[in-house]
Amino acid sequence: MSADAAQEPRGKNGRAPDPLRVGGWMPMREYADDEHVDFAIVGTGAGGGTLACKLAEYGFSTVAFDAGPWWRPLEEFASDEDHQQKLYWTDERICDGDNPLQLGSNNSGKAVGGSMVHFAMVSLRFRPEWFKARTKLGYAVDWPLDWREMWHYYREVEQALSISGPVNYPWGPPRPRYPYRAHELNAAGLVLARGCEALGLKWTPTPLATLSAPRGIAHPCVYRGFCTIGCSTNAKQSALITWIPRAVRAGAEVRDLAMVGRIETDTTRLCTGVHYMREGQWRFQKARNVVVAGYAIETPRLLLISSNNWFPDGLANSSGLVGRNLMVQTNQAVWGKFDEEIRWYKGPP
Amino acid sequence: MRDRYPGYDVLDKRHTPSWNEVTRRVIDQRLSISREPNFFSEDEWLTLNAICDRIVPQPKDRPPIPVAALVDDKMAKDRTDGYRHYRLPKMQDAWRRGLSALDREAQTRHGGRFHTISVAEQDTLLLQMQKGSLDNPAWDGMPCTVFFSERMAHDIVAAYYAHPTAWNEIGFGGPASPRGYVRMSFDKRDPWEAAEAKPGGEDEARRRNRDVG
């Protein structure tokens, strides 16, 4: 195994790790700190990783930063829940207030690929009526965009990530075929299907971001059931093995073990770049645009600690709402006992 | 306690395609963990071991899971969770304060340190801790009930179930990369999974479990 990814940055000296090959590398373009890049992106997960890829493919000079390491799953991911905590953002965060958030260690990721490295792969589309929640359902607010626009992007992502899904989705407007066939249900899924049928409800296998057939050199999902602690076989279509390699090939630079601590603005009240810590040194990357894509906790944190004379309440906070009413990943689970053996630990969720 | 998975040993799979190299290294390290504390003092160590014996009591007919040592390892490496209830001090401080407060409670209420009082007295104290009715000044503002659920039981139970012996006990398949599983449906056991003994079927299960490796 190569040097410890958690100690030494891997994305440097003109190369980046190839997460699909044991010990693999690929060439990576690099930008100097004093070069005004078009975009500095903070975070490389579902938001930042995807954006880095698209911007680079459109020809923008792009540097993406992640506080965490750049893993090669095939050789570095164990089938062990405790060990794989290395994927999580476990720096201390205090849950306070009248209604403190109930977090888990896995709320956000600290790795190239972000939380997608350990996400449960559930790849649903938001339904049309939810984009008009206030008008049609009487709660929350309407979204500022039409559902058709978003559904156009869903299709692009589903294709890019080879989502496995059902031939016929039983609710909402017709949608195009999922690129890969649906996975077989595990026994826990069959219990739910049986329940739905008893109640006369429609059901369908969940569209999932894990391969049901080979893709390139990645094998189909082997149903090992450790999805939420990182996929060691690369069947999971996380940003780490999809958007990030594509971004690097398109000319983006990704800096691992590089934690952004402050966004700088100038007298014109526009941002000029980011201060980041890498290899024990604070450095400054010049950039024309800064994108903050670091989860519901670290994103507002960075905006708030970047306050200055012009923005005493933090950046992008004229509403005063940055960091308030924040919502993290919600989770729901039901446990039960059945006559049959369920062996819940097998298969994707 | 009845052995539901007679003869099942997840370690038999160590050299099969269910374990990759990095998993072998990780589990070997866990199995070889030092039984001496690196973080806790001698006094704290006695109290911690006594608590572990009550939270996750272990059968006498197999080598015990070194629960206290696994908790100690987490403290020594300061492997934090990423979140902390605002009423609790930092992880290491919470443990030190909690152990010393529990010893004080044992002293005042039962006349001896926690590890010296009877099992029934220990259970009474732990129940009171869980319910929030311990109030010795040694808690120093830390609610004993929050310490119980968010720190103490959390770390002890997680340590117990991180050990292969606990996986054997509950019939968990354990590491599964790169082989994974094939049979997904009801009552479908892959040949490398634990077989559960139905009443009267212990020998059959034992025979199947011999072949998981």
XYZ file of C-alpha atoms in Angstrom:
562
model
C 0.000 0.000 0.000
C 1.156 3.517 -0.756
C 1.759 6.205 1.859
C -1.071 6.999 4.254
C -3.681 9.067 2.451
C -4.700 10.698 5.727
C -1.184 12.059 6.360
C 0.217 12.989 2.954
C -1.709 14.753 0.195
C -1.931 12.629 -2.935
C -3.211 15.176 -5.426
C 0.045 17.011 -6.174
C 3.130 17.016 -8.382
C 0.998 16.751 -11.493
C -0.773 13.556 -10.581
C -3.841 12.307 -8.737
C -4.796 8.871 -7.422
C -6.910 6.728 -9.718
C -9.486 5.286 -7.311
C -10.442 2.522 -9.753
C -6.997 0.880 -9.802
C -4.835 -0.501 -7.002
C -1.924 1.893 -6.622
C -3.155 3.753 -9.712
C -2.381 7.325 -10.700
C -3.628 9.691 -13.382
C -2.163 12.971 -14.598
C -3.671 16.138 -13.122
C -3.348 19.738 -14.244
C -2.228 22.125 -11.500
C -2.725 25.823 -10.924
C -0.456 28.190 -9.013
C -1.823 29.909 -5.911
C -1.376 33.332 -7.522
C -3.137 32.343 -10.712
C -6.663 33.785 -10.820
C -8.689 30.646 -11.454
C -12.285 30.952 -12.596
C -13.647 28.859 -9.733
C -12.447 27.754 -6.313
C -14.809 25.088 -4.987
C -14.898 24.196 -1.294
C -15.958 20.572 -0.909
C -15.853 17.698 -3.394
C -19.033 15.768 -2.619
C -22.369 15.552 -4.404
C -22.402 19.328 -4.926
C -18.769 20.365 -5.288
C -17.526 17.241 -7.061
C -20.268 17.384 -9.658
C -19.784 21.098 -10.221
C -16.000 20.764 -10.558
C -16.542 18.228 -13.318
C -19.124 20.270 -15.212
C -17.207 23.545 -14.949
C -13.960 21.926 -16.090
C -15.752 20.306 -19.012
C -17.144 23.705 -19.983
C -13.553 24.980 -20.047
C -13.352 26.977 -16.815
C -10.178 26.828 -14.764
C -11.275 25.084 -11.584
C -9.633 24.127 -8.293
C -11.626 22.039 -5.807
C -10.594 21.678 -2.144
C -11.381 18.919 0.305
C -10.356 18.745 3.951
C -10.169 14.963 3.755
C -7.967 12.347 2.086
C -8.129 10.916 -1.413
C -8.757 7.188 -0.920
C -8.400 4.220 -3.221
C -11.292 2.028 -2.040
C -10.052 -1.268 -3.506
C -7.002 -1.319 -1.263
C -7.980 0.977 1.608
C -11.598 0.289 2.575
C -12.118 -2.428 5.157
C -15.350 -4.299 5.869
C -15.364 -2.784 9.323
C -17.659 -0.144 10.744
C -15.226 1.099 13.361
C -12.232 1.417 11.058
C -14.253 3.146 8.339
C -15.019 6.068 10.637
C -12.030 7.483 8.802
C -14.527 8.593 6.129
C -16.459 10.842 8.476
C -16.154 14.413 9.654
C -15.421 13.610 13.280
C -13.918 16.940 14.340
C -15.801 18.052 17.383
C -19.104 19.877 16.854
C -21.262 20.898 19.780
C -25.022 20.280 19.585
C -26.627 23.085 21.553
C -29.773 25.174 21.661
C -33.415 24.595 22.512
C -33.711 21.786 20.014
C -30.190 20.392 19.541
C -29.542 18.435 16.367
C -29.183 14.712 16.859
C -26.140 13.961 14.769
C -24.367 10.734 13.994
C -20.693 10.342 13.166
C -21.641 9.802 9.548
C -23.615 13.013 9.035
C -20.968 14.444 6.787
C -17.904 13.072 5.105
C -14.313 14.237 5.206
C -12.834 12.720 2.080
C -12.532 13.467 -1.606
C -16.023 12.567 -2.799
C -17.531 13.921 0.429
C -20.517 12.251 2.047
C -21.181 10.443 -1.217
C -18.389 8.038 -0.293
C -20.599 6.690 2.491
C -24.094 7.653 1.336
C -26.793 4.992 1.071
C -27.088 5.408 -2.720
C -30.825 6.151 -2.679
C -31.408 8.167 -5.859
C -34.954 9.465 -5.880
C -36.386 12.353 -7.840
C -38.210 15.175 -6.077
C -41.834 14.984 -7.183
C -43.395 17.832 -9.206
C -45.804 18.908 -6.448
C -42.946 19.292 -3.945
C -41.506 22.096 -6.075
C -44.778 23.943 -5.372
C -45.036 22.925 -1.743
C -46.691 26.164 -0.580
C -49.188 26.421 -3.458
C -50.113 22.782 -3.804
C -49.496 21.263 -0.402
C -49.861 24.224 1.927
C -46.517 24.097 3.704
C -42.938 25.408 3.381
C -42.236 27.536 0.287
C -42.390 27.138 -3.469
C -39.097 26.498 -5.198
C -37.800 29.205 -7.547
C -37.540 26.712 -10.398
C -39.896 24.514 -12.339
C -39.845 20.759 -11.745
C -39.210 20.100 -15.452
C -35.939 21.976 -15.290
C -34.771 19.879 -12.363
C -36.021 16.668 -13.950
C -33.813 17.442 -16.939
C -30.791 17.440 -14.601
C -31.967 14.306 -12.800
C -31.847 12.530 -16.130
C -28.305 13.703 -16.764
C -27.151 12.539 -13.315
C -28.965 9.204 -13.595
C -27.162 8.556 -16.864
C -23.790 9.742 -15.551
C -24.014 7.530 -12.460
C -25.563 4.490 -14.206
C -28.425 4.451 -11.727
C -30.136 1.087 -11.311
C -33.890 1.458 -11.254
C -37.224 -0.096 -12.124
C -38.579 -0.296 -15.658
C -41.855 1.271 -14.581
C -41.929 3.815 -11.798
C -45.446 3.733 -10.397
C -45.889 7.375 -9.373
C -45.758 10.768 -11.044
C -45.101 11.761 -14.634
C -43.480 9.197 -16.934
C -39.718 9.142 -16.628
C -37.084 7.751 -18.962
C -35.708 4.269 -18.430
C -33.016 3.984 -15.793
C -29.730 3.113 -17.477
C -29.196 -0.076 -15.412
C -31.768 -2.645 -14.324
C -33.131 -2.624 -10.772
C -31.346 -4.691 -8.109
C -32.865 -7.777 -6.622
C -34.579 -6.950 -3.324
C -33.100 -8.312 -0.131
C -35.385 -9.976 2.400
C -35.865 -6.714 4.306
C -37.118 -5.143 1.066
C -39.382 -8.114 0.403
C -40.974 -7.642 3.831
C -41.892 -4.084 2.866
C -43.187 -5.188 -0.543
C -45.343 -7.831 1.129
C -46.698 -5.196 3.504
C -47.515 -2.827 0.656
C -49.398 -5.523 -1.210
C -51.375 -6.433 1.899
C -52.384 -2.772 2.192
C -53.095 -2.388 -1.519
C -50.250 0.100 -2.002
C -48.040 0.345 -5.045
C -44.337 -0.289 -4.512
C -41.153 -0.341 -6.508
C -37.484 -1.155 -5.920
C -35.612 2.035 -5.009
C -33.441 3.566 -7.739
C -29.896 3.110 -6.447
C -26.465 4.479 -7.323
C -24.759 1.100 -7.301
C -24.023 -0.947 -10.389
C -26.307 -3.826 -11.368
C -24.003 -4.681 -14.291
C -20.334 -4.007 -15.055
C -19.264 -0.495 -15.974
C -15.773 -0.039 -17.368
C -13.448 -1.851 -15.001
C -15.900 -1.626 -12.071
C -17.803 -4.790 -11.160
C -21.488 -4.982 -10.324
C -22.511 -4.644 -6.680
C -21.696 -7.831 -4.718
C -24.375 -7.163 -2.069
C -21.902 -7.071 0.784
C -24.138 -4.658 2.679
C -21.466 -2.306 4.031
C -22.603 0.520 1.721
C -22.817 3.223 4.372
C -19.235 2.761 5.516
C -17.756 3.018 2.020
C -17.877 0.672 -0.956
C -14.675 -1.380 -1.211
C -15.479 -2.776 -4.666
C -16.287 0.517 -6.451
C -19.799 -0.545 -7.433
C -21.133 2.530 -5.652
C -21.229 5.452 -8.046
C -19.972 8.066 -5.619
C -18.376 11.341 -6.649
C -15.014 9.772 -5.718
C -15.134 7.336 -8.619
C -17.411 9.192 -11.072
C -17.366 13.011 -11.086
C -13.891 13.478 -9.600
C -11.892 11.393 -12.122
C -13.947 12.991 -14.894
C -13.191 16.442 -13.476
C -9.461 15.697 -13.336
C -9.472 14.391 -16.898
C -11.227 17.595 -17.980
C -8.471 19.751 -16.433
C -9.758 20.499 -12.931
C -7.322 20.365 -10.035
C -8.459 18.691 -6.825
C -6.508 19.345 -3.616
C -6.949 16.752 -0.901
C -6.089 17.350 2.773
C -6.685 21.019 2.011
C -9.079 22.683 4.443
C -10.427 26.097 3.543
C -10.567 28.359 6.580
C -11.653 31.693 5.173
C -13.005 33.327 2.029
C -11.459 36.697 1.222
C -13.317 39.677 -0.285
C -11.965 43.034 -1.502
C -13.150 46.645 -1.464
C -15.530 45.938 -4.346
C -17.226 43.423 -2.028
C -16.464 40.578 -4.388
C -14.554 37.499 -3.328
C -10.919 37.214 -4.359
C -10.045 33.691 -3.273
C -9.729 31.309 -0.361
C -7.280 30.781 2.475
C -6.595 27.103 2.983
C -4.422 24.914 5.175
C -2.362 22.237 3.474
C 0.794 20.472 4.634
C 0.915 22.590 7.762
C 0.822 25.937 5.973
C -1.811 28.568 5.369
C -1.914 29.406 1.674
C -4.107 31.617 -0.485
C -5.626 30.618 -3.822
C -6.763 33.504 -6.008
C -10.133 32.930 -7.656
C -12.785 34.944 -9.476
C -15.634 32.882 -8.057
C -15.876 30.836 -4.874
C -18.389 28.017 -4.466
C -19.068 26.739 -0.952
C -20.313 23.158 -1.029
C -19.373 21.741 2.355
C -22.569 20.340 3.897
C -25.261 21.966 6.031
C -22.836 22.503 8.893
C -19.462 23.408 7.401
C -20.914 25.617 4.648
C -22.579 28.127 6.999
C -19.608 27.818 9.340
C -17.223 28.950 6.604
C -19.536 31.770 5.487
C -19.861 33.019 9.062
C -16.161 32.882 9.953
C -15.342 34.760 6.732
C -16.923 37.923 8.148
C -15.000 41.172 7.618
C -15.538 44.953 7.698
C -17.888 44.869 4.723
C -19.721 41.766 5.804
C -19.741 41.856 9.621
C -22.381 39.096 9.803
C -20.572 36.741 7.461
C -20.795 36.268 3.711
C -24.029 35.775 1.775
C -25.942 36.595 4.937
C -27.972 39.742 4.215
C -31.021 37.750 5.341
C -29.406 36.813 8.652
C -30.474 33.245 8.001
C -27.101 31.630 7.314
C -26.690 28.792 9.786
C -30.210 29.129 11.160
C -33.061 26.662 10.632
C -30.483 24.306 9.266
C -31.461 20.788 8.515
C -29.137 17.821 8.231
C -29.706 14.408 6.728
C -32.858 12.885 8.149
C -33.047 9.201 8.795
C -35.809 6.755 9.453
C -35.708 3.102 10.354
C -38.139 0.443 11.462
C -37.115 -2.771 13.182
C -39.203 -5.900 13.519
C -39.039 -9.651 14.042
C -40.227 -12.122 11.451
C -40.707 -15.849 11.225
C -38.422 -16.086 8.217
C -34.698 -15.429 8.355
C -34.145 -11.898 7.060
C -30.325 -11.528 7.265
C -30.690 -7.773 7.049
C -26.972 -7.176 6.565
C -27.050 -8.445 2.974
C -27.642 -6.364 -0.127
C -28.114 -2.672 -0.814
C -30.694 -0.788 1.275
C -26.944 -18.737 27.485
C -28.039 -20.883 24.543
C -25.626 -20.813 21.610
C -27.822 -19.892 18.653
C -25.022 -20.335 16.143
C -23.099 -23.361 17.432
C -19.632 -23.734 15.999
C -19.819 -20.485 14.017
C -16.558 -18.537 14.039
C -16.368 -15.527 11.769
C -12.562 -15.759 11.946
C -12.751 -18.994 9.936
C -13.421 -16.695 6.990
C -10.198 -14.761 7.460
C -8.482 -16.453 4.532
C -11.514 -16.623 2.251
C -12.617 -14.101 -0.394
C -14.861 -12.522 2.260
C -11.852 -10.707 3.753
C -9.611 -8.340 1.872
C -6.104 -7.481 3.016
C -6.985 -4.206 4.705
C -9.772 -5.896 6.689
C -7.363 -8.608 7.853
C -4.986 -5.921 9.102
C -7.727 -3.959 10.873
C -9.196 -6.991 12.660
C -5.774 -8.419 13.559
C -4.982 -5.136 15.233
C -8.237 -5.195 17.185
C -7.656 -8.772 18.329
C -4.144 -7.952 19.494
C -5.107 -4.891 21.502
C -3.229 -4.395 24.757
C -5.122 -5.473 27.890
C -3.398 -2.737 29.871
C -4.786 0.798 29.854
C -3.019 3.501 27.903
C -5.412 6.283 28.800
C -7.190 5.463 32.048
C -5.450 5.471 35.424
C -5.303 2.289 37.536
C -8.242 3.524 39.628
C -10.343 4.463 36.608
C -9.490 1.152 34.982
C -10.948 -0.854 37.880
C -14.158 1.154 37.790
C -14.462 0.953 34.004
C -14.017 -2.819 33.993
C -16.670 -3.201 36.676
C -19.102 -1.079 34.634
C -18.421 -3.060 31.456
C -19.155 -6.284 33.344
C -22.635 -4.958 34.140
C -23.493 -3.251 30.820
C -22.331 -6.166 28.656
C -21.994 -9.187 30.967
C -20.136 -12.003 29.280
C -20.445 -15.793 29.470
C -17.679 -17.577 31.346
C -17.202 -20.361 28.785
C -15.322 -18.294 26.192
C -12.493 -15.753 26.237
C -13.980 -12.370 27.129
C -14.150 -9.472 24.694
C -11.706 -6.843 26.043
C -14.407 -4.173 26.184
C -12.626 -1.834 28.602
C -9.425 -2.054 26.544
C -11.334 -1.126 23.383
C -12.874 1.887 25.142
C -9.429 2.816 26.458
C -8.032 2.618 22.930
C -10.684 5.031 21.664
C -9.796 7.463 24.471
C -6.040 7.081 24.019
C -6.387 7.943 20.341
C -9.042 10.574 21.123
C -11.240 9.250 18.338
C -14.152 11.644 18.697
C -17.624 11.132 17.227
C -18.012 14.427 15.377
C -20.772 15.690 17.658
C -21.099 16.409 21.364
C -24.100 17.172 23.529
C -23.631 20.647 24.969
C -24.075 19.409 28.533
C -21.111 17.048 28.225
C -17.459 18.087 28.429
C -14.997 16.775 25.844
C -15.030 13.005 25.410
C -11.939 12.183 27.496
C -12.918 14.628 30.257
C -16.473 13.283 30.340
C -15.178 9.754 30.932
C -12.768 10.809 33.683
C -15.380 12.862 35.455
C -18.084 10.198 35.030
C -15.916 7.406 36.457
C -14.805 9.439 39.413
C -18.357 10.636 40.125
C -19.660 7.078 40.020
C -16.995 6.019 42.511
C -17.988 8.869 44.831
C -21.637 7.837 44.565
C -20.696 4.241 45.402
C -18.678 5.467 48.368
C -21.437 7.642 49.843
C -24.371 5.352 49.081
C -22.840 1.897 49.509
C -19.628 2.465 51.466
C -17.021 1.375 48.922
C -15.642 2.080 45.489
C -17.798 0.935 42.569
C -15.784 -2.189 41.762
C -15.931 -3.357 45.385
C -19.685 -3.166 46.033
C -22.119 -5.966 45.239
C -23.485 -6.567 41.769
C -26.977 -5.637 42.936
C -25.653 -2.355 44.338
C -23.792 -1.693 41.111
C -26.947 -2.238 39.074
C -28.904 0.074 41.368
C -26.355 2.831 40.835
C -26.277 2.349 37.061
C -30.069 2.478 36.919
C -30.055 5.673 38.951
C -27.472 7.082 36.598
C -29.609 6.201 33.600
C -32.675 7.815 35.202
C -30.773 10.949 36.193
C -31.149 10.629 39.950
C -27.466 10.782 40.953
C -26.432 14.162 42.271
C -23.014 14.008 43.925
C -21.133 17.315 43.458
C -18.468 15.288 41.636
C -20.681 15.298 38.531
C -19.863 19.003 38.400
C -22.788 20.019 36.210
C -22.641 17.040 33.864
C -26.087 15.373 33.826
C -25.490 11.739 34.743
C -28.285 10.561 32.443
C -26.737 12.259 29.401
C -23.358 10.786 30.318
C -24.985 7.368 30.609
C -26.695 7.325 27.211
C -24.516 9.570 25.043
C -21.104 8.605 26.340
C -20.851 5.586 28.600
C -23.309 3.090 27.134
C -22.571 4.426 23.646
C -18.852 3.674 23.873
C -19.169 0.390 25.761
C -21.800 -1.157 23.495
C -20.012 0.017 20.338
C -16.759 -1.513 21.634
C -18.438 -4.831 22.419
C -20.046 -5.209 19.003
C -16.862 -4.198 17.182
C -15.306 -7.510 18.242
C -15.528 -10.733 16.173
C -16.600 -12.719 19.236
C -19.747 -10.579 19.419
C -20.383 -11.190 15.714
C -20.260 -14.934 16.387
C -22.757 -14.507 19.195
C -25.350 -12.756 16.998
C -24.630 -14.700 13.806
C -23.422 -11.632 11.940
C -21.659 -12.397 8.664
C -18.837 -9.972 9.429
C -16.451 -8.774 6.745
C -17.727 -9.407 3.227
C -15.383 -7.909 0.686
C -14.877 -8.700 -2.093
C -17.107 -11.803 -2.110
C -20.276 -10.282 -0.684
C -23.439 -12.376 -0.831
C -25.552 -14.059 -3.466
C -28.830 -15.218 -1.912
C -31.036 -12.274 -1.022
C -34.471 -13.752 -0.350
C -36.241 -15.045 2.789
C -34.606 -18.014 4.514
C -31.744 -18.010 2.041
C -28.366 -18.659 3.609
C -25.176 -18.338 1.631
C -22.807 -21.210 2.479
C -20.408 -18.756 4.121
C -23.017 -17.404 6.540
C -23.818 -18.495 10.089
C -26.434 -21.240 10.392
C -28.926 -20.704 13.190
C -29.784 -23.741 15.287
C -33.479 -24.488 15.436
C -34.431 -26.416 18.588
C -33.135 -29.965 18.092
C -31.081 -28.920 15.084
C -27.874 -27.991 16.908
C -25.785 -30.712 15.289
C -26.977 -29.797 11.820
C -26.163 -26.120 12.428
C -22.778 -27.030 13.882
C -21.956 -29.075 10.795
C -22.918 -26.221 8.472
C -21.022 -23.675 10.523
C -17.881 -25.791 10.284
C -17.871 -25.117 6.545
C -18.242 -21.307 6.502
C -14.482 -20.967 6.056
